[in-house]
Short mmCIF file of C-alpha atoms in Angstrom, two decimals:
data_model
loop_
_atom_site.label_atom_id
_atom_site.label_comp_id
_atom_site.label_asym_id
_atom_site.label_seq_id
_atom_site.Cartn_x
_atom_site.Cartn_y
_atom_site.Cartn_z
CA UNK A 1 18.24 2.53 15.93
CA UNK A 2 14.46 2.78 16.00
CA UNK A 3 12.76 5.14 18.42
CA UNK A 4 10.15 3.80 20.82
CA UNK A 5 7.41 5.51 18.83
CA UNK A 6 8.51 4.02 15.54
CA UNK A 7 8.64 0.54 17.00
CA UNK A 8 4.99 0.84 18.02
CA UNK A 9 3.98 0.00 14.45
CA UNK A 10 4.62 -3.67 15.00
CA UNK A 11 1.60 -5.92 15.49
CA UNK A 12 3.25 -7.71 18.39
CA UNK A 13 6.67 -7.85 19.98
CA UNK A 14 9.54 -9.35 18.04
CA UNK A 15 13.24 -9.16 17.55
CA UNK A 16 14.73 -10.66 14.39
CA UNK A 17 13.74 -10.47 10.75
CA UNK A 18 14.34 -12.05 7.39
CA UNK A 19 14.91 -10.25 4.11
CA UNK A 20 12.11 -10.66 1.61
CA UNK A 21 10.57 -8.80 -1.27
CA UNK A 22 7.12 -8.37 -2.76
CA UNK A 23 6.26 -6.59 -6.00
CA UNK A 24 2.85 -4.98 -6.38
CA UNK A 25 2.04 -3.59 -9.82
CA UNK A 26 -0.93 -1.39 -10.61
CA UNK A 27 -1.83 0.40 -13.84
CA UNK A 28 -4.76 2.81 -14.03
CA UNK A 29 -6.22 5.32 -16.46
CA UNK A 30 -7.76 8.47 -14.97
CA UNK A 31 -10.17 10.76 -16.87
CA UNK A 32 -11.42 13.89 -15.10
CA UNK A 33 -14.50 16.10 -15.39
CA UNK A 34 -15.69 19.31 -13.66
CA UNK A 35 -14.22 20.29 -10.31
CA UNK A 36 -13.89 22.94 -7.67
CA UNK A 37 -10.70 23.88 -5.82
CA UNK A 38 -8.56 20.87 -4.90
CA UNK A 39 -11.23 18.34 -5.89
CA UNK A 40 -12.01 16.64 -9.19
CA UNK A 41 -14.53 14.14 -10.44
CA UNK A 42 -13.72 10.97 -12.37
CA UNK A 43 -15.65 10.29 -15.56
CA UNK A 44 -17.94 7.28 -15.57
CA UNK A 45 -15.73 5.38 -18.02
CA UNK A 46 -12.63 5.46 -15.80
CA UNK A 47 -11.31 1.97 -15.19
CA UNK A 48 -8.53 0.27 -13.29
CA UNK A 49 -7.07 -1.57 -16.24
CA UNK A 50 -4.70 -4.05 -14.62
CA UNK A 51 -3.04 -4.99 -11.35
CA UNK A 52 -0.62 -7.71 -10.35
CA UNK A 53 0.85 -8.82 -7.03
CA UNK A 54 4.04 -10.84 -7.22
CA UNK A 55 6.33 -12.08 -4.46
CA UNK A 56 9.82 -11.89 -5.90
CA UNK A 57 11.67 -13.62 -3.07
CA UNK A 58 9.46 -16.12 -1.36
CA UNK A 59 11.72 -18.19 0.84
CA UNK A 60 10.74 -16.43 4.06
CA UNK A 61 7.55 -14.47 3.39
CA UNK A 62 4.35 -15.35 1.61
CA UNK A 63 0.83 -13.97 1.47
CA UNK A 64 -2.67 -14.73 0.25
CA UNK A 65 -6.21 -13.39 0.22
CA UNK A 66 -7.12 -15.91 2.94
CA UNK A 67 -5.66 -16.90 6.28
CA UNK A 68 -3.96 -20.30 6.48
CA UNK A 69 -2.54 -22.38 9.28
CA UNK A 70 0.70 -23.32 7.54
CA UNK A 71 3.32 -21.18 5.77
CA UNK A 72 3.35 -23.54 2.78
CA UNK A 73 -0.33 -22.84 2.12
CA UNK A 74 0.37 -19.19 1.29
CA UNK A 75 1.30 -18.17 -2.23
CA UNK A 76 4.16 -16.27 -3.87
CA UNK A 77 2.01 -14.32 -6.34
CA UNK A 78 -1.49 -13.00 -6.91
CA UNK A 79 -2.86 -11.59 -10.15
CA UNK A 80 -5.14 -8.63 -10.71
CA UNK A 81 -7.88 -11.09 -11.58
CA UNK A 82 -7.41 -12.86 -8.22
CA UNK A 83 -7.89 -9.61 -6.33
CA UNK A 84 -10.72 -8.33 -8.52
CA UNK A 85 -12.57 -11.64 -8.24
CA UNK A 86 -12.24 -11.61 -4.44
CA UNK A 87 -13.55 -8.05 -4.18
CA UNK A 88 -16.43 -9.00 -6.49
CA UNK A 89 -17.26 -12.03 -4.40
CA UNK A 90 -17.08 -10.17 -1.09
CA UNK A 91 -18.75 -6.89 -2.08
CA UNK A 92 -20.56 -7.44 -5.36
CA UNK A 93 -18.42 -4.72 -6.99
CA UNK A 94 -16.28 -5.43 -10.03
CA UNK A 95 -13.31 -3.02 -9.81
CA UNK A 96 -12.70 -3.76 -13.47
CA UNK A 97 -15.87 -1.78 -14.17
CA UNK A 98 -16.05 0.66 -11.24
CA UNK A 99 -14.84 4.29 -11.37
CA UNK A 100 -12.42 6.03 -9.01
CA UNK A 101 -13.61 9.27 -7.40
CA UNK A 102 -11.71 11.66 -5.09
CA UNK A 103 -12.34 11.02 -1.40
CA UNK A 104 -10.79 12.07 1.89
CA UNK A 105 -10.47 10.68 5.41
CA UNK A 106 -9.53 11.79 8.89
CA UNK A 107 -8.92 8.35 10.40
CA UNK A 108 -7.86 6.28 7.32
CA UNK A 109 -10.75 3.92 7.92
CA UNK A 110 -13.86 5.89 6.94
CA UNK A 111 -13.86 7.99 3.75
CA UNK A 112 -16.10 10.77 2.44
CA UNK A 113 -16.75 12.84 -0.68
CA UNK A 114 -16.35 16.61 -1.02
CA UNK A 115 -19.96 17.17 0.12
CA UNK A 116 -19.37 15.17 3.31
CA UNK A 117 -21.34 12.11 2.26
CA UNK A 118 -19.83 8.76 3.21
CA UNK A 119 -17.82 6.96 0.53
CA UNK A 120 -18.02 3.18 0.52
CA UNK A 121 -15.37 0.99 -1.16
CA UNK A 122 -18.23 -1.33 -2.15
CA UNK A 123 -19.12 1.33 -4.74
CA UNK A 124 -15.61 1.14 -6.22
CA UNK A 125 -14.75 4.82 -5.70
CA UNK A 126 -11.58 3.67 -3.96
CA UNK A 127 -9.95 0.26 -3.61
CA UNK A 128 -9.77 -1.78 -0.42
CA UNK A 129 -8.59 -5.36 0.03
CA UNK A 130 -6.83 -7.51 2.63
CA UNK A 131 -3.58 -9.39 2.19
CA UNK A 132 -2.68 -12.05 4.76
CA UNK A 133 1.07 -12.26 5.38
CA UNK A 134 3.07 -14.99 7.07
CA UNK A 135 6.81 -15.11 7.66
CA UNK A 136 9.07 -17.96 8.65
CA UNK A 137 10.81 -15.66 11.11
CA UNK A 138 10.14 -12.34 12.85
CA UNK A 139 10.65 -9.30 10.61
CA UNK A 140 10.07 -5.59 10.21
CA UNK A 141 8.65 -4.94 6.77
CA UNK A 142 9.66 -1.85 4.80
CA UNK A 143 8.31 -0.19 1.68
CA UNK A 144 11.47 0.24 -0.40
CA UNK A 145 12.41 3.36 -2.40
CA UNK A 146 12.05 3.72 -6.16
CA UNK A 147 15.73 3.12 -6.85
CA UNK A 148 15.44 -0.50 -5.83
CA UNK A 149 18.64 -2.49 -5.87
CA UNK A 150 20.52 -5.01 -7.99
CA UNK A 151 18.68 -3.80 -11.07
CA UNK A 152 15.17 -4.44 -9.76
CA UNK A 153 12.65 -1.63 -9.42
CA UNK A 154 11.51 -0.62 -5.96
CA UNK A 155 8.38 1.31 -5.06
CA UNK A 156 7.49 3.83 -7.74
CA UNK A 157 4.34 5.80 -8.49
CA UNK A 158 4.84 7.46 -11.86
CA UNK A 159 2.85 9.53 -14.34
CA UNK A 160 3.43 11.99 -17.16
CA UNK A 161 1.48 14.34 -14.88
CA UNK A 162 3.46 14.83 -11.62
CA UNK A 163 0.42 16.42 -9.99
CA UNK A 164 -1.53 13.19 -10.22
CA UNK A 165 1.24 11.35 -8.40
CA UNK A 166 1.05 13.90 -5.57
CA UNK A 167 -2.69 13.35 -5.20
CA UNK A 168 -2.51 9.56 -4.74
CA UNK A 169 -2.40 7.82 -1.35
CA UNK A 170 -1.85 4.20 -0.25
CA UNK A 171 -2.43 3.00 3.30
CA UNK A 172 -1.49 -0.19 5.12
CA UNK A 173 -3.40 -1.12 8.27
CA UNK A 174 -2.10 -3.97 10.42
CA UNK A 175 -3.97 -4.43 13.67
CA UNK A 176 -4.60 -0.98 15.12
CA UNK A 177 -1.59 0.60 13.37
CA UNK A 178 -1.84 2.44 10.04
CA UNK A 179 0.93 3.73 7.78
CA UNK A 180 0.10 5.99 4.82
CA UNK A 181 2.39 6.38 1.83
CA UNK A 182 2.36 10.00 0.56
CA UNK A 183 4.30 10.05 -2.73
CA UNK A 184 5.73 13.59 -2.57
CA UNK A 185 7.09 13.48 1.00
CA UNK A 186 10.58 12.28 0.10
CA UNK A 187 12.69 10.38 2.63
CA UNK A 188 10.74 11.46 5.71
CA UNK A 189 7.94 10.43 8.04
CA UNK A 190 5.89 11.83 10.89
CA UNK A 191 3.02 10.80 13.13
CA UNK A 192 -0.34 12.54 13.05
CA UNK A 193 -3.09 11.45 15.44
CA UNK A 194 -1.40 8.09 15.88
CA UNK A 195 -1.04 7.43 12.14
CA UNK A 196 2.34 7.33 10.44
CA UNK A 197 2.65 9.28 7.18
CA UNK A 198 5.74 8.44 5.15
CA UNK A 199 7.49 9.20 1.89
CA UNK A 200 10.25 7.45 -0.01
CA UNK A 201 13.71 8.35 -1.24
CA UNK A 202 14.96 7.66 -4.75
CA UNK A 203 18.41 6.94 -3.36
CA UNK A 204 19.32 3.27 -3.08
CA UNK A 205 21.51 4.07 -0.05
CA UNK A 206 18.37 5.10 1.85
CA UNK A 207 16.51 1.92 0.96
CA UNK A 208 15.91 0.61 4.48
CA UNK A 209 15.34 3.06 7.32
CA UNK A 210 12.89 3.90 10.07
CA UNK A 211 10.93 6.24 7.80
CA UNK A 212 9.74 3.46 5.48
CA UNK A 213 8.97 0.77 8.07
CA UNK A 214 5.38 -0.42 7.64
CA UNK A 215 4.61 -3.23 10.06
CA UNK A 216 6.01 -6.13 12.04
CA UNK A 217 5.41 -9.81 11.32
CA UNK A 218 5.77 -12.41 14.03
CA UNK A 219 7.19 -15.76 13.02
CA UNK A 220 4.56 -18.28 11.98
CA UNK A 221 1.58 -16.00 12.65
CA UNK A 222 -0.91 -14.78 10.07
CA UNK A 223 -0.98 -10.98 9.80
CA UNK A 224 -3.93 -9.45 7.91
CA UNK A 225 -3.00 -6.12 6.31
CA UNK A 226 -5.73 -3.93 4.84
CA UNK A 227 -4.54 -2.05 1.74
CA UNK A 228 -6.43 1.04 0.58
CA UNK A 229 -5.67 3.04 -2.57
CA UNK A 230 -7.41 6.35 -3.23
CA UNK A 231 -7.28 9.80 -4.81
CA UNK A 232 -7.00 12.40 -2.04
CA UNK A 233 -9.52 15.10 -2.90
CA UNK A 234 -8.07 17.69 -0.50
CA UNK A 235 -4.59 17.50 -2.00
CA UNK A 236 -3.67 20.80 -3.69
CA UNK A 237 -2.87 18.91 -6.88
CA UNK A 238 -6.26 17.20 -7.09
CA UNK A 239 -7.66 19.63 -9.70
CA UNK A 240 -8.90 19.70 -13.30
CA UNK A 241 -5.40 19.83 -14.75
CA UNK A 242 -5.25 16.10 -14.07
CA UNK A 243 -7.64 15.43 -16.97
CA UNK A 244 -6.59 12.43 -19.05
CA UNK A 245 -3.65 11.51 -16.81
CA UNK A 246 -2.38 7.95 -16.40
CA UNK A 247 -0.40 6.45 -13.56
CA UNK A 248 1.62 3.32 -12.89
CA UNK A 249 2.49 2.03 -9.45
CA UNK A 250 4.91 -0.62 -8.30
CA UNK A 251 5.55 -1.50 -4.66
CA UNK A 252 8.26 -3.62 -3.15
CA UNK A 253 8.46 -4.81 0.46
CA UNK A 254 11.58 -5.98 2.27
CA UNK A 255 12.13 -7.37 5.77
CA UNK A 256 14.91 -6.40 8.19
CA UNK A 257 15.92 -6.77 11.79
CA UNK A 258 15.20 -4.01 14.33
CA UNK A 259 18.32 -2.12 13.22
CA UNK A 260 17.20 -1.99 9.58
CA UNK A 261 19.76 -4.58 8.55
CA UNK A 262 18.52 -7.04 5.91
CA UNK A 263 18.99 -10.69 6.70
CA UNK A 264 19.90 -12.33 3.43
CA UNK A 265 19.33 -15.96 4.40
#
Protein backbone atom coordinates (compact mmCIF):
# COMPACT_ATOMS: atom_id res chain seq x y z
CA UNK A 1 0.00 0.00 0.00
CA UNK A 2 1.14 3.56 -0.63
CA UNK A 3 1.96 5.83 2.28
CA UNK A 4 0.20 9.18 2.60
CA UNK A 5 3.40 10.98 1.63
CA UNK A 6 3.91 8.91 -1.50
CA UNK A 7 0.35 9.50 -2.63
CA UNK A 8 0.93 13.25 -2.50
CA UNK A 9 2.66 13.04 -5.89
CA UNK A 10 -0.64 12.85 -7.70
CA UNK A 11 -1.85 16.00 -9.45
CA UNK A 12 -5.36 15.53 -8.11
CA UNK A 13 -7.30 12.86 -6.28
CA UNK A 14 -8.05 9.60 -8.03
CA UNK A 15 -8.59 5.95 -7.44
CA UNK A 16 -8.25 3.57 -10.38
CA UNK A 17 -5.71 3.26 -13.15
CA UNK A 18 -5.08 1.66 -16.50
CA UNK A 19 -1.93 -0.10 -17.62
CA UNK A 20 -0.04 1.72 -20.34
CA UNK A 21 3.48 2.08 -21.60
CA UNK A 22 5.60 4.79 -23.19
CA UNK A 23 9.09 4.39 -24.62
CA UNK A 24 11.44 7.37 -24.62
CA UNK A 25 14.74 6.89 -26.44
CA UNK A 26 17.66 9.28 -26.26
CA UNK A 27 21.17 8.92 -27.68
CA UNK A 28 23.89 11.47 -26.93
CA UNK A 29 27.62 11.87 -27.42
CA UNK A 30 29.55 13.63 -24.65
CA UNK A 31 33.05 15.11 -25.10
CA UNK A 32 34.72 16.70 -22.08
CA UNK A 33 37.39 19.36 -21.56
CA UNK A 34 39.13 20.87 -18.50
CA UNK A 35 37.52 20.56 -15.08
CA UNK A 36 37.90 20.98 -11.37
CA UNK A 37 36.70 18.56 -8.69
CA UNK A 38 33.29 17.04 -9.47
CA UNK A 39 32.65 19.36 -12.42
CA UNK A 40 33.50 19.08 -16.10
CA UNK A 41 32.98 21.18 -19.19
CA UNK A 42 31.48 19.96 -22.46
CA UNK A 43 33.35 20.74 -25.67
CA UNK A 44 31.65 23.07 -28.12
CA UNK A 45 31.07 20.27 -30.65
CA UNK A 46 29.01 18.10 -28.27
CA UNK A 47 25.63 17.28 -29.77
CA UNK A 48 22.49 15.42 -28.85
CA UNK A 49 22.45 13.16 -31.87
CA UNK A 50 18.98 11.63 -31.74
CA UNK A 51 15.89 11.23 -29.59
CA UNK A 52 12.60 9.46 -30.05
CA UNK A 53 9.41 9.26 -28.01
CA UNK A 54 7.14 6.32 -28.74
CA UNK A 55 3.97 5.18 -26.99
CA UNK A 56 4.06 1.41 -27.15
CA UNK A 57 0.58 0.73 -25.77
CA UNK A 58 -1.76 3.53 -26.62
CA UNK A 59 -5.23 2.28 -25.83
CA UNK A 60 -5.53 4.18 -22.55
CA UNK A 61 -2.80 6.83 -22.50
CA UNK A 62 -1.59 9.29 -25.08
CA UNK A 63 0.47 12.47 -25.08
CA UNK A 64 1.51 15.39 -27.24
CA UNK A 65 3.48 18.62 -27.20
CA UNK A 66 0.19 20.54 -27.02
CA UNK A 67 -2.92 20.36 -24.88
CA UNK A 68 -6.08 19.04 -26.54
CA UNK A 69 -9.69 18.77 -25.51
CA UNK A 70 -10.23 15.19 -26.66
CA UNK A 71 -8.24 12.01 -26.01
CA UNK A 72 -8.28 11.12 -29.71
CA UNK A 73 -6.40 14.31 -30.56
CA UNK A 74 -3.30 13.16 -28.67
CA UNK A 75 -0.69 11.02 -30.38
CA UNK A 76 0.99 7.67 -29.74
CA UNK A 77 4.49 8.74 -30.78
CA UNK A 78 6.75 11.75 -31.12
CA UNK A 79 10.10 11.86 -32.90
CA UNK A 80 13.29 13.64 -31.92
CA UNK A 81 12.63 16.07 -34.75
CA UNK A 82 9.18 16.86 -33.32
CA UNK A 83 10.67 17.76 -29.94
CA UNK A 84 13.68 19.60 -31.36
CA UNK A 85 11.46 21.63 -33.69
CA UNK A 86 9.16 22.60 -30.81
CA UNK A 87 12.08 23.71 -28.63
CA UNK A 88 13.47 25.69 -31.57
CA UNK A 89 10.12 27.36 -32.17
CA UNK A 90 9.55 28.19 -28.50
CA UNK A 91 13.08 29.23 -27.50
CA UNK A 92 15.06 29.86 -30.66
CA UNK A 93 17.55 27.13 -29.64
CA UNK A 94 18.24 24.14 -31.85
CA UNK A 95 19.18 21.28 -29.48
CA UNK A 96 20.61 19.51 -32.50
CA UNK A 97 23.36 22.14 -32.45
CA UNK A 98 23.54 23.14 -28.76
CA UNK A 99 26.08 21.74 -26.27
CA UNK A 100 25.38 20.16 -22.88
CA UNK A 101 27.22 21.64 -19.88
CA UNK A 102 27.20 20.48 -16.23
CA UNK A 103 24.69 22.36 -14.07
CA UNK A 104 23.15 21.95 -10.64
CA UNK A 105 19.92 22.93 -8.88
CA UNK A 106 18.48 23.15 -5.41
CA UNK A 107 14.80 23.29 -6.37
CA UNK A 108 14.76 21.39 -9.72
CA UNK A 109 13.35 24.44 -11.44
CA UNK A 110 16.25 26.92 -11.59
CA UNK A 111 19.74 25.71 -12.58
CA UNK A 112 23.22 27.21 -12.26
CA UNK A 113 26.81 26.64 -13.35
CA UNK A 114 29.78 25.92 -11.10
CA UNK A 115 30.48 29.66 -10.70
CA UNK A 116 26.92 30.31 -9.52
CA UNK A 117 25.71 31.99 -12.69
CA UNK A 118 22.20 31.09 -13.80
CA UNK A 119 21.88 28.41 -16.48
CA UNK A 120 19.05 28.82 -18.97
CA UNK A 121 17.67 25.89 -21.01
CA UNK A 122 17.23 28.38 -23.86
CA UNK A 123 21.02 28.18 -24.26
CA UNK A 124 20.83 24.40 -24.68
CA UNK A 125 23.12 23.55 -21.75
CA UNK A 126 20.39 21.22 -20.50
CA UNK A 127 17.15 20.02 -22.07
CA UNK A 128 13.67 21.05 -21.00
CA UNK A 129 10.36 20.31 -22.71
CA UNK A 130 6.72 19.66 -21.79
CA UNK A 131 4.69 16.57 -22.60
CA UNK A 132 0.91 16.76 -22.22
CA UNK A 133 -0.60 13.46 -21.06
CA UNK A 134 -4.21 12.32 -21.13
CA UNK A 135 -5.62 9.00 -19.95
CA UNK A 136 -8.97 7.39 -20.55
CA UNK A 137 -9.12 6.45 -16.87
CA UNK A 138 -7.43 7.47 -13.62
CA UNK A 139 -3.93 6.05 -13.19
CA UNK A 140 -0.70 6.24 -11.23
CA UNK A 141 2.20 6.37 -13.66
CA UNK A 142 5.46 4.57 -12.89
CA UNK A 143 8.92 4.68 -14.42
CA UNK A 144 9.65 0.98 -14.96
CA UNK A 145 12.97 -0.77 -14.22
CA UNK A 146 15.55 -1.72 -16.83
CA UNK A 147 14.54 -5.37 -16.90
CA UNK A 148 11.25 -4.54 -18.54
CA UNK A 149 8.92 -7.44 -19.14
CA UNK A 150 7.75 -9.76 -21.88
CA UNK A 151 10.97 -9.15 -23.78
CA UNK A 152 10.62 -5.37 -24.01
CA UNK A 153 13.23 -3.06 -22.52
CA UNK A 154 12.26 -0.89 -19.59
CA UNK A 155 14.02 2.25 -18.38
CA UNK A 156 17.75 2.03 -18.93
CA UNK A 157 20.53 4.61 -18.91
CA UNK A 158 23.65 2.91 -20.21
CA UNK A 159 27.22 3.82 -21.15
CA UNK A 160 30.61 2.16 -21.50
CA UNK A 161 31.57 4.62 -18.75
CA UNK A 162 29.50 3.84 -15.61
CA UNK A 163 30.55 7.15 -14.07
CA UNK A 164 28.73 9.10 -16.75
CA UNK A 165 25.52 7.23 -15.97
CA UNK A 166 25.86 8.20 -12.30
CA UNK A 167 26.20 11.88 -13.22
CA UNK A 168 22.98 12.09 -15.27
CA UNK A 169 19.62 13.23 -13.88
CA UNK A 170 16.06 13.30 -15.27
CA UNK A 171 13.20 15.12 -13.57
CA UNK A 172 9.45 15.05 -14.07
CA UNK A 173 7.38 17.96 -12.78
CA UNK A 174 3.59 17.64 -12.75
CA UNK A 175 1.81 20.52 -11.07
CA UNK A 176 3.76 21.39 -7.93
CA UNK A 177 5.21 17.88 -7.53
CA UNK A 178 8.65 16.87 -8.86
CA UNK A 179 10.24 13.43 -9.07
CA UNK A 180 13.93 13.08 -9.97
CA UNK A 181 15.39 9.89 -11.40
CA UNK A 182 18.92 9.28 -10.02
CA UNK A 183 20.39 6.34 -11.97
CA UNK A 184 22.63 4.84 -9.26
CA UNK A 185 20.08 4.78 -6.41
CA UNK A 186 18.79 1.27 -7.06
CA UNK A 187 15.29 0.25 -5.96
CA UNK A 188 14.81 3.06 -3.44
CA UNK A 189 13.38 6.54 -3.01
CA UNK A 190 13.30 9.33 -0.48
CA UNK A 191 11.94 12.85 -0.14
CA UNK A 192 14.20 15.88 0.17
CA UNK A 193 12.68 19.33 0.62
CA UNK A 194 9.41 18.09 -0.85
CA UNK A 195 11.01 16.53 -3.94
CA UNK A 196 11.06 12.79 -4.49
CA UNK A 197 14.38 11.28 -5.56
CA UNK A 198 14.14 7.75 -6.90
CA UNK A 199 16.19 4.95 -8.42
CA UNK A 200 15.25 1.83 -10.32
CA UNK A 201 15.76 -1.89 -9.87
CA UNK A 202 16.97 -4.22 -12.61
CA UNK A 203 14.70 -6.94 -11.28
CA UNK A 204 11.49 -7.47 -13.24
CA UNK A 205 9.75 -8.56 -10.01
CA UNK A 206 10.24 -5.03 -8.65
CA UNK A 207 8.81 -3.39 -11.76
CA UNK A 208 5.90 -1.56 -10.15
CA UNK A 209 6.24 -0.21 -6.63
CA UNK A 210 5.90 2.96 -4.61
CA UNK A 211 9.54 3.89 -5.22
CA UNK A 212 9.09 4.40 -8.96
CA UNK A 213 5.71 6.16 -8.96
CA UNK A 214 5.99 9.46 -10.84
CA UNK A 215 2.61 11.17 -11.05
CA UNK A 216 -1.14 10.70 -11.14
CA UNK A 217 -3.36 11.24 -14.16
CA UNK A 218 -7.05 11.97 -13.77
CA UNK A 219 -9.38 10.50 -16.34
CA UNK A 220 -10.00 12.77 -19.31
CA UNK A 221 -7.88 15.66 -18.02
CA UNK A 222 -4.78 17.05 -19.68
CA UNK A 223 -1.69 16.80 -17.46
CA UNK A 224 1.36 18.83 -18.52
CA UNK A 225 4.61 17.23 -17.34
CA UNK A 226 7.86 19.16 -17.63
CA UNK A 227 10.81 16.88 -18.43
CA UNK A 228 14.35 18.08 -17.71
CA UNK A 229 17.54 16.19 -18.57
CA UNK A 230 20.92 17.39 -17.32
CA UNK A 231 24.45 16.53 -16.24
CA UNK A 232 24.73 17.04 -12.47
CA UNK A 233 27.96 18.96 -11.92
CA UNK A 234 28.14 18.25 -8.19
CA UNK A 235 27.97 14.49 -8.62
CA UNK A 236 31.25 12.86 -7.54
CA UNK A 237 31.48 11.14 -10.92
CA UNK A 238 31.18 14.36 -12.92
CA UNK A 239 34.95 14.65 -13.59
CA UNK A 240 37.45 14.59 -16.46
CA UNK A 241 37.48 10.81 -16.67
CA UNK A 242 34.20 11.11 -18.53
CA UNK A 243 36.02 12.43 -21.62
CA UNK A 244 34.67 10.91 -24.83
CA UNK A 245 31.89 8.97 -23.12
CA UNK A 246 28.59 8.12 -24.83
CA UNK A 247 25.25 7.32 -23.27
CA UNK A 248 21.94 5.83 -24.34
CA UNK A 249 18.70 6.26 -22.45
CA UNK A 250 15.36 4.52 -22.77
CA UNK A 251 12.38 5.21 -20.52
CA UNK A 252 9.15 3.30 -20.18
CA UNK A 253 6.06 4.40 -18.24
CA UNK A 254 3.29 2.16 -16.98
CA UNK A 255 0.02 2.90 -15.17
CA UNK A 256 -1.39 1.06 -12.16
CA UNK A 257 -4.06 1.35 -9.53
CA UNK A 258 -3.26 2.71 -6.05
CA UNK A 259 -1.98 -0.70 -4.96
CA UNK A 260 0.57 -0.89 -7.80
CA UNK A 261 -1.48 -3.49 -9.64
CA UNK A 262 -1.48 -3.07 -13.44
CA UNK A 263 -4.86 -3.02 -15.10
CA UNK A 264 -4.42 -4.88 -18.35
CA UNK A 265 -7.62 -3.80 -20.10
